Amino acid sequence: MAAARARRHDPERRQRIVDAALRVVGARGIAGLSHRTVAAEADVPLGSTTYHFASLDELLVAALRQANEGFGRELRESAALAAPGADLASALARLMGEWIGGERTGVELEYELYLAALRRPALRPVAAEWTAAVTETLARHTDLVTARALVALMDGICLQALLTGAEYDEAYARDMLGRLLVARSETAADR
């Protein structure tokens, strides 16, 4: 009996597959994603992609979770937000500017995966996780309702810039975020 071929242990293979999926979606869009294109990009056998991710939705869930780390991490680690008495509108507008003004392909990729949840129900919980995490971070600086409104406004401003190709306008973002925060303060004062 021939000796069984030893299986090569590759603990980083799953991560390489997720990274490859992000590169494929970044270059070709979600329509260009397949187990075959990811396997080729990751330089792994096709069976490896299906072993780690039985469906493309499973692979997209892992990719979306990883992509979501960008802006959420920036918020959590922001020294400007952590400072006592921080100007929340200015800090958020600046963070958004750094994020959207940086490597735009990554931002577009995050939104493409995020918006894919419209047609792929398996992605909806991950999109909701991102929204909840960012809302929770912002709720430390304001109330929960206002934090949810801030997330919606920030998403809208970023999407408009991405979809129109316009430059991000930090002063506009700061003004709009400030208006929302002032309205919240005025409502709280009226109670």
mmCIF file of C-alpha atoms in Angstrom:
data_model
loop_
_atom_site.group_PDB
_atom_site.id
_atom_site.type_symbol
_atom_site.label_atom_id
_atom_site.label_comp_id
_atom_site.label_asym_id
_atom_site.label_seq_id
_atom_site.Cartn_x
_atom_site.Cartn_y
_atom_site.Cartn_z
ATOM 1 C CA MET A 1 0.000 0.000 0.000
ATOM 2 C CA ALA A 2 1.422 3.338 -1.003
ATOM 3 C CA ALA A 3 2.093 5.798 1.762
ATOM 4 C CA ALA A 4 -0.557 8.448 2.009
ATOM 5 C CA ARG A 5 0.648 11.789 0.772
ATOM 6 C CA ALA A 6 1.231 14.133 3.697
ATOM 7 C CA ARG A 7 -1.098 17.073 3.757
ATOM 8 C CA ARG A 8 0.667 20.386 3.853
ATOM 9 C CA HIS A 9 -0.365 22.370 6.904
ATOM 10 C CA ASP A 10 -1.218 25.927 5.893
ATOM 11 C CA PRO A 11 -2.854 27.770 8.802
ATOM 12 C CA GLU A 12 -2.949 31.076 6.889
ATOM 13 C CA ARG A 13 -4.719 29.715 3.825
ATOM 14 C CA ARG A 14 -8.201 30.777 4.922
ATOM 15 C CA GLN A 15 -6.981 34.340 5.467
ATOM 16 C CA ARG A 16 -5.206 34.379 2.097
ATOM 17 C CA ILE A 17 -8.475 33.312 0.477
ATOM 18 C CA VAL A 18 -10.387 36.162 2.161
ATOM 19 C CA ASP A 19 -7.662 38.644 1.155
ATOM 20 C CA ALA A 20 -7.830 37.339 -2.417
ATOM 21 C CA ALA A 21 -11.623 37.686 -2.449
ATOM 22 C CA LEU A 22 -11.254 41.336 -1.424
ATOM 23 C CA ARG A 23 -8.748 41.924 -4.228
ATOM 24 C CA VAL A 24 -11.029 40.220 -6.773
ATOM 25 C CA VAL A 25 -14.059 42.274 -5.717
ATOM 26 C CA GLY A 26 -11.913 45.414 -5.696
ATOM 27 C CA ALA A 27 -10.727 44.773 -9.245
ATOM 28 C CA ARG A 28 -13.794 43.143 -10.852
ATOM 29 C CA GLY A 29 -16.727 43.842 -8.570
ATOM 30 C CA ILE A 30 -18.885 41.238 -6.906
ATOM 31 C CA ALA A 31 -19.982 39.962 -10.323
ATOM 32 C CA GLY A 32 -16.373 38.882 -10.941
ATOM 33 C CA LEU A 33 -16.182 36.826 -7.763
ATOM 34 C CA SER A 34 -16.149 33.053 -8.052
ATOM 35 C CA HIS A 35 -14.375 30.262 -6.240
ATOM 36 C CA ARG A 36 -12.216 29.872 -9.336
ATOM 37 C CA THR A 37 -11.170 33.559 -9.548
ATOM 38 C CA VAL A 38 -10.420 33.639 -5.823
ATOM 39 C CA ALA A 39 -8.410 30.410 -5.959
ATOM 40 C CA ALA A 40 -6.340 31.798 -8.824
ATOM 41 C CA GLU A 41 -5.792 35.108 -7.015
ATOM 42 C CA ALA A 42 -4.836 33.354 -3.749
ATOM 43 C CA ASP A 43 -2.669 30.817 -5.609
ATOM 44 C CA VAL A 44 -4.402 27.899 -3.910
ATOM 45 C CA PRO A 45 -6.184 24.856 -5.325
ATOM 46 C CA LEU A 46 -9.841 25.408 -6.166
ATOM 47 C CA GLY A 47 -10.798 22.814 -3.545
ATOM 48 C CA SER A 48 -9.280 25.015 -0.838
ATOM 49 C CA THR A 49 -11.761 27.788 -1.466
ATOM 50 C CA THR A 50 -14.731 25.443 -1.315
ATOM 51 C CA TYR A 51 -13.276 23.668 1.734
ATOM 52 C CA HIS A 52 -13.072 26.916 3.707
ATOM 53 C CA PHE A 53 -16.185 28.553 2.171
ATOM 54 C CA ALA A 54 -18.932 26.233 0.959
ATOM 55 C CA SER A 55 -20.694 29.076 -0.851
ATOM 56 C CA LEU A 56 -19.814 32.447 -2.299
ATOM 57 C CA ASP A 57 -22.092 34.031 0.287
ATOM 58 C CA GLU A 58 -19.947 32.515 3.065
ATOM 59 C CA LEU A 59 -16.870 33.961 1.387
ATOM 60 C CA LEU A 60 -18.549 37.354 0.987
ATOM 61 C CA VAL A 61 -19.551 37.351 4.659
ATOM 62 C CA ALA A 62 -15.914 36.817 5.672
ATOM 63 C CA ALA A 63 -14.758 39.475 3.199
ATOM 64 C CA LEU A 64 -17.350 42.004 4.404
ATOM 65 C CA ARG A 65 -16.403 41.400 8.040
ATOM 66 C CA GLN A 66 -12.777 42.091 7.209
ATOM 67 C CA ALA A 67 -13.568 45.131 5.041
ATOM 68 C CA ASN A 68 -15.751 46.583 7.789
ATOM 69 C CA GLU A 69 -12.777 46.823 10.110
ATOM 70 C CA GLY A 70 -11.391 49.948 8.403
ATOM 71 C CA PHE A 71 -13.587 52.851 9.441
ATOM 72 C CA GLY A 72 -14.817 51.196 12.630
ATOM 73 C CA ARG A 73 -11.239 50.775 13.838
ATOM 74 C CA GLU A 74 -10.483 54.416 12.987
ATOM 75 C CA LEU A 75 -13.420 55.502 15.142
ATOM 76 C CA ARG A 76 -12.532 53.252 18.066
ATOM 77 C CA GLU A 77 -8.872 54.309 18.043
ATOM 78 C CA SER A 78 -9.413 58.018 17.382
ATOM 79 C CA ALA A 79 -7.543 60.191 19.860
ATOM 80 C CA ALA A 80 -9.710 63.143 18.775
ATOM 81 C CA LEU A 81 -12.886 61.331 19.828
ATOM 82 C CA ALA A 82 -11.335 60.124 23.068
ATOM 83 C CA ALA A 83 -10.373 63.635 24.188
ATOM 84 C CA PRO A 84 -12.676 65.040 26.896
ATOM 85 C CA GLY A 85 -14.974 67.723 25.507
ATOM 86 C CA ALA A 86 -14.076 66.799 21.925
ATOM 87 C CA ASP A 87 -15.857 68.633 19.118
ATOM 88 C CA LEU A 88 -17.669 65.555 17.822
ATOM 89 C CA ALA A 89 -18.714 67.093 14.490
ATOM 90 C CA SER A 90 -15.165 68.233 13.686
ATOM 91 C CA ALA A 91 -13.592 64.962 14.776
ATOM 92 C CA LEU A 92 -16.029 62.876 12.719
ATOM 93 C CA ALA A 93 -15.714 65.117 9.657
ATOM 94 C CA ARG A 94 -11.926 64.855 9.823
ATOM 95 C CA LEU A 95 -12.014 61.065 10.267
ATOM 96 C CA MET A 96 -14.387 60.720 7.322
ATOM 97 C CA GLY A 97 -12.060 62.887 5.243
ATOM 98 C CA GLU A 98 -9.039 60.782 6.126
ATOM 99 C CA TRP A 99 -10.954 57.607 5.349
ATOM 100 C CA ILE A 100 -12.546 58.667 2.069
ATOM 101 C CA GLY A 101 -9.560 60.763 1.026
ATOM 102 C CA GLY A 102 -7.154 57.897 1.508
ATOM 103 C CA GLU A 103 -6.990 54.837 -0.685
ATOM 104 C CA ARG A 104 -10.367 55.234 -2.396
ATOM 105 C CA THR A 105 -10.453 51.737 -3.850
ATOM 106 C CA GLY A 106 -10.676 50.313 -0.329
ATOM 107 C CA VAL A 107 -13.544 52.643 0.568
ATOM 108 C CA GLU A 108 -15.386 51.721 -2.631
ATOM 109 C CA LEU A 109 -14.810 48.045 -1.873
ATOM 110 C CA GLU A 110 -16.238 48.437 1.638
ATOM 111 C CA TYR A 111 -19.362 50.114 0.292
ATOM 112 C CA GLU A 112 -19.757 47.627 -2.567
ATOM 113 C CA LEU A 113 -19.737 44.761 -0.098
ATOM 114 C CA TYR A 114 -21.953 46.671 2.345
ATOM 115 C CA LEU A 115 -24.529 47.447 -0.350
ATOM 116 C CA ALA A 116 -24.420 43.880 -1.677
ATOM 117 C CA ALA A 117 -26.545 43.034 1.352
ATOM 118 C CA LEU A 118 -29.492 44.533 -0.547
ATOM 119 C CA ARG A 119 -29.531 41.503 -2.829
ATOM 120 C CA ARG A 120 -27.729 38.940 -0.676
ATOM 121 C CA PRO A 121 -29.613 38.289 2.564
ATOM 122 C CA ALA A 122 -26.633 36.376 4.024
ATOM 123 C CA LEU A 123 -24.720 39.676 4.156
ATOM 124 C CA ARG A 124 -27.421 41.633 5.990
ATOM 125 C CA PRO A 125 -26.405 40.552 9.497
ATOM 126 C CA VAL A 126 -22.804 41.611 8.798
ATOM 127 C CA ALA A 127 -23.920 44.992 7.469
ATOM 128 C CA ALA A 128 -26.086 45.362 10.565
ATOM 129 C CA GLU A 129 -23.123 44.406 12.793
ATOM 130 C CA TRP A 130 -21.079 47.225 11.259
ATOM 131 C CA THR A 131 -23.867 49.746 11.754
ATOM 132 C CA ALA A 132 -24.386 48.590 15.343
ATOM 133 C CA ALA A 133 -20.670 48.731 16.149
ATOM 134 C CA VAL A 134 -20.235 52.254 14.769
ATOM 135 C CA THR A 135 -23.448 53.369 16.475
ATOM 136 C CA GLU A 136 -22.246 51.920 19.781
ATOM 137 C CA THR A 137 -18.933 53.764 19.448
ATOM 138 C CA LEU A 138 -20.670 57.065 18.733
ATOM 139 C CA ALA A 139 -23.259 56.520 21.483
ATOM 140 C CA ARG A 140 -20.429 56.897 23.995
ATOM 141 C CA HIS A 141 -20.327 60.566 22.963
ATOM 142 C CA THR A 142 -24.052 61.197 22.541
ATOM 143 C CA ASP A 143 -27.318 59.303 22.917
ATOM 144 C CA LEU A 144 -28.232 56.184 20.939
ATOM 145 C CA VAL A 145 -30.814 57.878 18.665
ATOM 146 C CA THR A 146 -28.393 60.650 17.729
ATOM 147 C CA ALA A 147 -25.612 58.107 17.169
ATOM 148 C CA ARG A 148 -27.848 56.228 14.709
ATOM 149 C CA ALA A 149 -28.632 59.488 12.913
ATOM 150 C CA LEU A 150 -24.913 60.333 12.741
ATOM 151 C CA VAL A 151 -24.155 56.957 11.155
ATOM 152 C CA ALA A 152 -26.901 57.477 8.559
ATOM 153 C CA LEU A 153 -25.662 60.984 7.760
ATOM 154 C CA MET A 154 -22.035 59.879 7.490
ATOM 155 C CA ASP A 155 -23.029 57.005 5.192
ATOM 156 C CA GLY A 156 -25.019 59.402 3.024
ATOM 157 C CA ILE A 157 -22.215 61.944 2.743
ATOM 158 C CA CYS A 158 -19.662 59.263 1.875
ATOM 159 C CA LEU A 159 -21.937 57.567 -0.661
ATOM 160 C CA GLN A 160 -22.692 60.883 -2.369
ATOM 161 C CA ALA A 161 -18.992 61.625 -2.722
ATOM 162 C CA LEU A 162 -18.286 58.141 -4.065
ATOM 163 C CA LEU A 163 -21.225 58.031 -6.472
ATOM 164 C CA THR A 164 -20.754 61.516 -7.899
ATOM 165 C CA GLY A 165 -16.962 61.430 -7.961
ATOM 166 C CA ALA A 166 -16.975 64.707 -6.051
ATOM 167 C CA GLU A 167 -14.217 65.628 -3.661
ATOM 168 C CA TYR A 168 -15.069 65.109 -0.030
ATOM 169 C CA ASP A 169 -16.040 68.447 1.529
ATOM 170 C CA GLU A 170 -14.951 68.336 5.166
ATOM 171 C CA ALA A 171 -16.452 71.748 5.976
ATOM 172 C CA TYR A 172 -19.850 70.638 4.648
ATOM 173 C CA ALA A 173 -19.671 67.363 6.605
ATOM 174 C CA ARG A 174 -18.688 69.214 9.796
ATOM 175 C CA ASP A 175 -21.582 71.656 9.319
ATOM 176 C CA MET A 176 -24.173 68.916 8.699
ATOM 177 C CA LEU A 177 -22.939 66.777 11.596
ATOM 178 C CA GLY A 178 -22.901 69.880 13.796
ATOM 179 C CA ARG A 179 -26.481 70.724 12.853
ATOM 180 C CA LEU A 180 -27.600 67.265 13.829
ATOM 181 C CA LEU A 181 -25.790 67.520 17.158
ATOM 182 C CA VAL A 182 -27.174 71.026 17.841
ATOM 183 C CA ALA A 183 -30.695 69.839 17.051
ATOM 184 C CA ARG A 184 -30.178 66.988 19.525
ATOM 185 C CA SER A 185 -28.989 69.448 22.190
ATOM 186 C CA GLU A 186 -31.946 71.751 21.592
ATOM 187 C CA THR A 187 -34.397 68.864 21.783
ATOM 188 C CA ALA A 188 -32.837 67.662 25.025
ATOM 189 C CA ALA A 189 -32.991 71.191 26.469
ATOM 190 C CA ASP A 190 -36.708 71.502 25.619
ATOM 191 C CA ARG A 191 -37.599 68.451 27.702
#
